[in-house]
C-alpha cells in the first residue's frame, strides 16, 4: 500500500469524488434509475437547463462527437434525453434532459447534499469552507467552461 504522504494531490481529489459517485449510483439504482452507465451520466451532467448541442457535450465530456452521439442515442432510447431543434439555428439540434433525467437528478442531488454534510461533520465547518474555496480557485485554471 502507498504511504499517505506519497499520494498525489490528484489521487487525493479523486478518492472522495469516487466515493461520492459510488454513493450516488447506489442511490440511483435503489430508486430505479439503474439503466445508464457512468459514461452516460457524465454526459448528462453537462446538459444545460435549456439544452446543449452535441458538439459542446462531446467537448466538455472530452469524448469524440461520435462517442457523444452514441451515448445520447442510448440515453434517448431509455427516456433520459430528447433531441429538439435549436431555436437559434434551424440546422442544429439540442440535447435536452427529459423528465426521467430530472427525477434522477433529484435523487442524486439529495445524496450529494447528504455526503457534503457528512464531510462537513468530519472536517468541521471552517475546513469544509476552506476546501470549497480552494477548489473554486483551482477551477479558475482547470475548468475551461467555468
mmCIF file of C-alpha atoms in Angstrom:
data_model
loop_
_atom_site.group_PDB
_atom_site.id
_atom_site.type_symbol
_atom_site.label_atom_id
_atom_site.label_comp_id
_atom_site.label_asym_id
_atom_site.label_seq_id
_atom_site.Cartn_x
_atom_site.Cartn_y
_atom_site.Cartn_z
ATOM 1 C CA UNK A 1 0.000 0.000 0.000
ATOM 2 C CA UNK A 2 1.218 3.514 -0.837
ATOM 3 C CA UNK A 3 2.044 5.699 2.152
ATOM 4 C CA UNK A 4 -0.363 8.612 2.570
ATOM 5 C CA UNK A 5 2.475 11.093 2.072
ATOM 6 C CA UNK A 6 3.188 9.543 -1.349
ATOM 7 C CA UNK A 7 -0.321 10.072 -2.727
ATOM 8 C CA UNK A 8 -0.525 12.799 -5.321
ATOM 9 C CA UNK A 9 -2.956 15.646 -4.949
ATOM 10 C CA UNK A 10 -4.829 14.280 -7.941
ATOM 11 C CA UNK A 11 -5.371 10.942 -6.209
ATOM 12 C CA UNK A 12 -6.394 12.728 -3.008
ATOM 13 C CA UNK A 13 -9.010 14.660 -5.017
ATOM 14 C CA UNK A 14 -10.159 11.553 -6.866
ATOM 15 C CA UNK A 15 -10.748 9.288 -3.833
ATOM 16 C CA UNK A 16 -13.531 11.321 -2.203
ATOM 17 C CA UNK A 17 -15.077 12.029 -5.604
ATOM 18 C CA UNK A 18 -15.207 8.312 -6.420
ATOM 19 C CA UNK A 19 -16.740 7.567 -3.006
ATOM 20 C CA UNK A 20 -19.377 10.253 -3.639
ATOM 21 C CA UNK A 21 -20.059 8.938 -7.129
ATOM 22 C CA UNK A 22 -20.458 5.378 -5.823
ATOM 23 C CA UNK A 23 -22.995 6.541 -3.234
ATOM 24 C CA UNK A 24 -24.923 8.469 -5.873
ATOM 25 C CA UNK A 25 -25.043 5.495 -8.257
ATOM 26 C CA UNK A 26 -26.142 3.152 -5.458
ATOM 27 C CA UNK A 27 -28.994 5.502 -4.501
ATOM 28 C CA UNK A 28 -29.997 5.951 -8.130
ATOM 29 C CA UNK A 29 -30.107 2.182 -8.667
ATOM 30 C CA UNK A 30 -32.159 1.747 -5.497
ATOM 31 C CA UNK A 31 -34.612 4.374 -6.782
ATOM 32 C CA UNK A 32 -34.983 2.508 -10.084
ATOM 33 C CA UNK A 33 -32.557 4.558 -12.165
ATOM 34 C CA UNK A 34 -30.224 1.681 -12.967
ATOM 35 C CA UNK A 35 -30.368 1.838 -16.747
ATOM 36 C CA UNK A 36 -27.492 4.186 -17.517
ATOM 37 C CA UNK A 37 -23.719 3.952 -17.236
ATOM 38 C CA UNK A 38 -21.228 6.293 -15.556
ATOM 39 C CA UNK A 39 -20.137 7.471 -19.013
ATOM 40 C CA UNK A 40 -23.723 8.335 -19.891
ATOM 41 C CA UNK A 41 -24.170 10.074 -16.534
ATOM 42 C CA UNK A 42 -21.068 12.206 -17.069
ATOM 43 C CA UNK A 43 -22.503 13.337 -20.383
ATOM 44 C CA UNK A 44 -25.935 14.014 -18.856
ATOM 45 C CA UNK A 45 -24.337 16.180 -16.165
ATOM 46 C CA UNK A 46 -23.214 18.570 -18.876
ATOM 47 C CA UNK A 47 -26.656 19.168 -20.376
ATOM 48 C CA UNK A 48 -27.716 22.731 -19.656
ATOM 49 C CA UNK A 49 -31.211 23.631 -18.439
ATOM 50 C CA UNK A 50 -32.183 24.804 -21.948
ATOM 51 C CA UNK A 51 -30.357 22.007 -23.763
ATOM 52 C CA UNK A 52 -26.866 21.679 -25.158
ATOM 53 C CA UNK A 53 -25.540 20.909 -28.618
ATOM 54 C CA UNK A 54 -23.948 17.516 -29.105
ATOM 55 C CA UNK A 55 -20.614 19.049 -30.114
ATOM 56 C CA UNK A 56 -20.496 21.003 -26.839
ATOM 57 C CA UNK A 57 -21.348 17.876 -24.836
ATOM 58 C CA UNK A 58 -18.572 15.962 -26.566
ATOM 59 C CA UNK A 59 -16.059 18.737 -25.942
ATOM 60 C CA UNK A 60 -16.962 19.134 -22.275
ATOM 61 C CA UNK A 61 -17.015 15.372 -21.653
ATOM 62 C CA UNK A 62 -13.735 15.076 -23.560
ATOM 63 C CA UNK A 63 -15.021 12.406 -25.910
ATOM 64 C CA UNK A 64 -15.383 12.304 -29.669
ATOM 65 C CA UNK A 65 -18.555 13.589 -31.271
ATOM 66 C CA UNK A 66 -19.268 10.020 -32.390
ATOM 67 C CA UNK A 67 -18.967 8.726 -28.816
ATOM 68 C CA UNK A 68 -21.186 11.508 -27.508
ATOM 69 C CA UNK A 69 -23.726 10.727 -30.235
ATOM 70 C CA UNK A 70 -23.708 7.048 -29.281
ATOM 71 C CA UNK A 71 -24.194 7.881 -25.587
ATOM 72 C CA UNK A 72 -27.008 10.322 -26.373
ATOM 73 C CA UNK A 73 -28.680 7.702 -28.599
ATOM 74 C CA UNK A 74 -28.665 5.280 -25.656
ATOM 75 C CA UNK A 75 -29.967 7.925 -23.252
ATOM 76 C CA UNK A 76 -32.713 8.844 -25.687
ATOM 77 C CA UNK A 77 -33.809 5.196 -26.007
ATOM 78 C CA UNK A 78 -34.083 4.883 -22.216
ATOM 79 C CA UNK A 79 -36.001 8.145 -21.892
ATOM 80 C CA UNK A 80 -33.424 10.374 -20.183
ATOM 81 C CA UNK A 81 -32.916 12.869 -23.006
ATOM 82 C CA UNK A 82 -34.633 14.145 -26.107
ATOM 83 C CA UNK A 83 -33.360 15.999 -29.128
ATOM 84 C CA UNK A 84 -35.111 19.206 -30.156
ATOM 85 C CA UNK A 85 -34.471 21.843 -32.823
ATOM 86 C CA UNK A 86 -32.147 24.631 -31.709
ATOM 87 C CA UNK A 87 -34.233 27.838 -31.767
ATOM 88 C CA UNK A 88 -31.110 29.878 -32.604
ATOM 89 C CA UNK A 89 -30.076 27.720 -35.588
ATOM 90 C CA UNK A 90 -32.597 25.758 -37.617
ATOM 91 C CA UNK A 91 -29.924 23.321 -38.786
ATOM 92 C CA UNK A 92 -28.765 22.392 -35.280
ATOM 93 C CA UNK A 93 -30.368 20.277 -32.573
ATOM 94 C CA UNK A 94 -30.167 20.485 -28.813
ATOM 95 C CA UNK A 95 -29.937 17.591 -26.396
ATOM 96 C CA UNK A 96 -32.335 18.270 -23.530
ATOM 97 C CA UNK A 97 -32.931 16.432 -20.310
ATOM 98 C CA UNK A 98 -36.264 14.615 -20.195
ATOM 99 C CA UNK A 99 -38.462 14.283 -17.101
ATOM 100 C CA UNK A 100 -36.764 10.995 -16.209
ATOM 101 C CA UNK A 101 -33.380 12.743 -16.090
ATOM 102 C CA UNK A 102 -34.698 15.492 -13.821
ATOM 103 C CA UNK A 103 -36.214 12.884 -11.480
ATOM 104 C CA UNK A 104 -32.863 11.068 -11.317
ATOM 105 C CA UNK A 105 -31.113 14.388 -10.674
ATOM 106 C CA UNK A 106 -33.322 14.978 -7.626
ATOM 107 C CA UNK A 107 -32.178 11.657 -6.158
ATOM 108 C CA UNK A 108 -28.537 12.399 -6.964
ATOM 109 C CA UNK A 109 -28.709 15.928 -5.550
ATOM 110 C CA UNK A 110 -30.112 14.621 -2.262
ATOM 111 C CA UNK A 111 -27.240 12.136 -1.927
ATOM 112 C CA UNK A 112 -24.644 14.794 -2.756
ATOM 113 C CA UNK A 113 -26.106 17.073 -0.076
ATOM 114 C CA UNK A 114 -26.030 14.212 2.443
ATOM 115 C CA UNK A 115 -22.403 13.357 1.644
ATOM 116 C CA UNK A 116 -21.362 17.008 1.867
ATOM 117 C CA UNK A 117 -22.994 17.227 5.311
ATOM 118 C CA UNK A 118 -21.006 14.146 6.358
ATOM 119 C CA UNK A 119 -17.790 15.680 5.046
ATOM 120 C CA UNK A 120 -18.518 18.893 6.919
ATOM 121 C CA UNK A 121 -19.205 16.961 10.123
ATOM 122 C CA UNK A 122 -15.865 15.179 9.686
ATOM 123 C CA UNK A 123 -13.782 18.204 8.646
ATOM 124 C CA UNK A 124 -15.600 20.934 10.532
ATOM 125 C CA UNK A 125 -17.299 23.979 9.044
ATOM 126 C CA UNK A 126 -14.086 26.019 8.679
ATOM 127 C CA UNK A 127 -12.111 23.324 6.870
ATOM 128 C CA UNK A 128 -15.065 22.461 4.630
ATOM 129 C CA UNK A 129 -15.401 26.144 3.684
ATOM 130 C CA UNK A 130 -11.635 26.313 3.031
ATOM 131 C CA UNK A 131 -11.791 23.171 0.916
ATOM 132 C CA UNK A 132 -14.593 24.617 -1.215
ATOM 133 C CA UNK A 133 -12.751 27.934 -1.538
ATOM 134 C CA UNK A 134 -9.530 26.211 -2.616
ATOM 135 C CA UNK A 135 -11.316 24.007 -5.139
ATOM 136 C CA UNK A 136 -13.210 27.008 -6.504
ATOM 137 C CA UNK A 137 -9.895 28.817 -7.009
ATOM 138 C CA UNK A 138 -8.444 25.767 -8.784
ATOM 139 C CA UNK A 139 -11.461 25.716 -11.062
ATOM 140 C CA UNK A 140 -10.312 29.068 -12.453
ATOM 141 C CA UNK A 141 -7.266 27.371 -14.013
ATOM 142 C CA UNK A 142 -8.653 23.870 -14.619
ATOM 143 C CA UNK A 143 -12.202 24.271 -15.957
ATOM 144 C CA UNK A 144 -12.358 25.887 -19.402
ATOM 145 C CA UNK A 145 -16.170 26.030 -19.141
ATOM 146 C CA UNK A 146 -16.269 27.891 -15.826
#
